[in-house]
Tab-separated table of C-alpha atoms in Angstrom:
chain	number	residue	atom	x	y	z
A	1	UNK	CA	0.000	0.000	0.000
A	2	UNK	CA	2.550	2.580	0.872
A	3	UNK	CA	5.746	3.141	-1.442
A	4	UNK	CA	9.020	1.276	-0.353
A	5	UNK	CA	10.510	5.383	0.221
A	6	UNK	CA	8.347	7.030	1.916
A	7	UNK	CA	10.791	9.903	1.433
A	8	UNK	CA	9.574	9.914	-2.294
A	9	UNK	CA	6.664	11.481	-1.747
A	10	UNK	CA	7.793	13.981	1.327
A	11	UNK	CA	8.037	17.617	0.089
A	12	UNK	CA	9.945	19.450	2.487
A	13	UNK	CA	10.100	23.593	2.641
A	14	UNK	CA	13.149	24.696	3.170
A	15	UNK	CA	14.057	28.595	2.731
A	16	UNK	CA	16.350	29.605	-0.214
A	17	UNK	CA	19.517	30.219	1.824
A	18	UNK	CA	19.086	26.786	2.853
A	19	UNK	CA	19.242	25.343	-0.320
A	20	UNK	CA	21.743	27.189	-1.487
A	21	UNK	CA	23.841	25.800	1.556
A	22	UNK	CA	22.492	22.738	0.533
A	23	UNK	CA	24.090	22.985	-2.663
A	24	UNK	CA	27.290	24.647	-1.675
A	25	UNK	CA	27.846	21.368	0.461
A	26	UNK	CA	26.834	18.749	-2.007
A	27	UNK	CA	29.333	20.208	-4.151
A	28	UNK	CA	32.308	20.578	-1.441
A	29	UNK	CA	31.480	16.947	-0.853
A	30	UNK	CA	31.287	15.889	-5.032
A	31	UNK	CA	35.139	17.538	-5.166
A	32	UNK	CA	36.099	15.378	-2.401
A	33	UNK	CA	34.913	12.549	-3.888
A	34	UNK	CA	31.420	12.039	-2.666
A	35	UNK	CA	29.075	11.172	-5.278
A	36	UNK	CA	25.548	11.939	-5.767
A	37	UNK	CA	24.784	13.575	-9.093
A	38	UNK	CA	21.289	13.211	-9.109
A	39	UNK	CA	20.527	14.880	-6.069
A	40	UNK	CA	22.881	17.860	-6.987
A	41	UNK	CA	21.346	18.151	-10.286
A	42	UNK	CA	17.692	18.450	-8.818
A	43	UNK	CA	18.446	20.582	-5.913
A	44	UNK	CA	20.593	22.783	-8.815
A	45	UNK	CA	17.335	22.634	-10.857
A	46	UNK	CA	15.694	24.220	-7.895
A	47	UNK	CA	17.666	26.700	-7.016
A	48	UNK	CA	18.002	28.488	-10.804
A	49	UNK	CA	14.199	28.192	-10.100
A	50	UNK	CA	14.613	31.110	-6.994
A	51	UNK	CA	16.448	33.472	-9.444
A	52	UNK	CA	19.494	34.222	-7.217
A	53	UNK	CA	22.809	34.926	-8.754
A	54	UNK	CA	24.810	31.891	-8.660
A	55	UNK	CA	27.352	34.186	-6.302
A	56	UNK	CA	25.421	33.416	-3.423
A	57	UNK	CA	26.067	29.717	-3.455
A	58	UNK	CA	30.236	30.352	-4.173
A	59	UNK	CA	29.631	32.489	-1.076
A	60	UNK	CA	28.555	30.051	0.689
A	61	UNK	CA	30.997	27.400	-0.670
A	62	UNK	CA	33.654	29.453	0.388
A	63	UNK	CA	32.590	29.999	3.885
A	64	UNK	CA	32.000	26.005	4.096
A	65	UNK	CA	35.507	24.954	2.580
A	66	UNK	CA	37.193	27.039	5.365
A	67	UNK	CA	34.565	25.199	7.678
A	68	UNK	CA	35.335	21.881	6.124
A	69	UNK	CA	38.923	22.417	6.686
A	70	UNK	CA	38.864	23.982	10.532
A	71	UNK	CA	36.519	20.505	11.551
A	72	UNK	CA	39.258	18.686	9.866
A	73	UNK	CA	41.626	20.340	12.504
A	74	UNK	CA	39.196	19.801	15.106
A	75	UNK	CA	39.220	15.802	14.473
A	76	UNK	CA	42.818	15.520	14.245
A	77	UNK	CA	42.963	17.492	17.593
A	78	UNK	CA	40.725	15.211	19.148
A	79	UNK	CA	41.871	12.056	17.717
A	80	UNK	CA	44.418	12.355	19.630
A	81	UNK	CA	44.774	12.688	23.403
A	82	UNK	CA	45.514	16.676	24.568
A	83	UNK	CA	48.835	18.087	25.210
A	84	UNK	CA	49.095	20.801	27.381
A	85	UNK	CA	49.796	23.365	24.431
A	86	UNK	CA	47.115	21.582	21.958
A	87	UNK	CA	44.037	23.110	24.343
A	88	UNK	CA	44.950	26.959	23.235
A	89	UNK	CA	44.752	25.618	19.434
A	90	UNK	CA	41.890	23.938	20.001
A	91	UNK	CA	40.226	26.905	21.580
A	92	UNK	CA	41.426	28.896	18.819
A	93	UNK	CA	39.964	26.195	16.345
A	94	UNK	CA	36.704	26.361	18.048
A	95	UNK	CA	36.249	29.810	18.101
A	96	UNK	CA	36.836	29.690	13.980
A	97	UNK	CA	34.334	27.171	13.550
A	98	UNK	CA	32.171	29.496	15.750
A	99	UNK	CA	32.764	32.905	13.291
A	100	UNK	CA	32.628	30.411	10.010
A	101	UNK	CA	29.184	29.370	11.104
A	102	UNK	CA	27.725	32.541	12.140
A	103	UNK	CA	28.985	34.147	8.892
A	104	UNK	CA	27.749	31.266	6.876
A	105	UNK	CA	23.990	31.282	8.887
A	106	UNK	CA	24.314	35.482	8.321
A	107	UNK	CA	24.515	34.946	4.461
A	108	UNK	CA	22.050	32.280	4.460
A	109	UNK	CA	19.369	34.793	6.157
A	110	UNK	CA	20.178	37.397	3.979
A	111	UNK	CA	19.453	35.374	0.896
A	112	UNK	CA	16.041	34.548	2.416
A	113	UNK	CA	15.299	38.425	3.108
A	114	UNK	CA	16.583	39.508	-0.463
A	115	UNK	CA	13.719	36.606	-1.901
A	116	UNK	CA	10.899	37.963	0.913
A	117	UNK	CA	11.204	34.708	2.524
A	118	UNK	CA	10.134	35.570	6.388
A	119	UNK	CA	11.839	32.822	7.797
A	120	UNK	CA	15.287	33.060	9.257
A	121	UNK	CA	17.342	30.617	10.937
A	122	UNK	CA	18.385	31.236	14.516
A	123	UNK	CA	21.427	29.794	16.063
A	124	UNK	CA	21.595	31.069	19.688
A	125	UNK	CA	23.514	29.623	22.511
A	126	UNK	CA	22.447	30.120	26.425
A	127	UNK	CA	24.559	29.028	29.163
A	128	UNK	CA	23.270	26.701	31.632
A	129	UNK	CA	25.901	27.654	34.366
């Protein structure tokens, strides 16, 4: 009775500066030798659909290939056990990772403003100390 995917027949909304996240990634991940055509090629299809400058998406390719590379740092930190001296890097890491994502969530909501979209994403942090 149902379909084997149930997936195939989900529609999702997600906001433009999602997607073009979305695609920024998938293609970070196709030049390091991940593989799904298909799915790039649709949400691509989608995206030219919005009207936004392709810019938007090397924007946000840029800001996640500097991500990609500081949680690469990150795991090779924490592979290992600590040193003494390795907890100021990885602070310093961390607090890249931090600024990456808030710069790449910043670009993402101003996409979504520029196309009249009135949701944004919120990343917020409250201390439970």
């Amino acid at each position: 009775m149902y379909p084997k995917n149930m997936m195939a027949m989900a529609k999702i909304q997600i906001t433009p500066g999602e997607l073009a996240d979305r695609i920024s990634i998938l293609e970070i991940k196709r030049e390091k030798s991940y593989h799904d055509k298909d799915e790039l090629y649709e949400l691509q299809r989608e995206w030219e659909s919005f009207g936004i400058g392709r810019s938007y998406i090397n924007d946000l390719k840029k800001i996640n290939l500097e991500s990609w590379d500081v949680v690469q740092r990150i795991y090779e930190l924490f592979d290992n056990e600590l040193k003494a001296d390795d907890y100021a890097k990885a602070a310093l890491v961390s607090e890249k990772a931090h600024k990456l994502n808030k710069q790449r969530v910043t670009l993402k909501n101003y996409i979504n403003k520029s196309l009249g979209v009135d949701r944004q994403e919120v990343k917020t942090w409250h201390s439970t100390i």
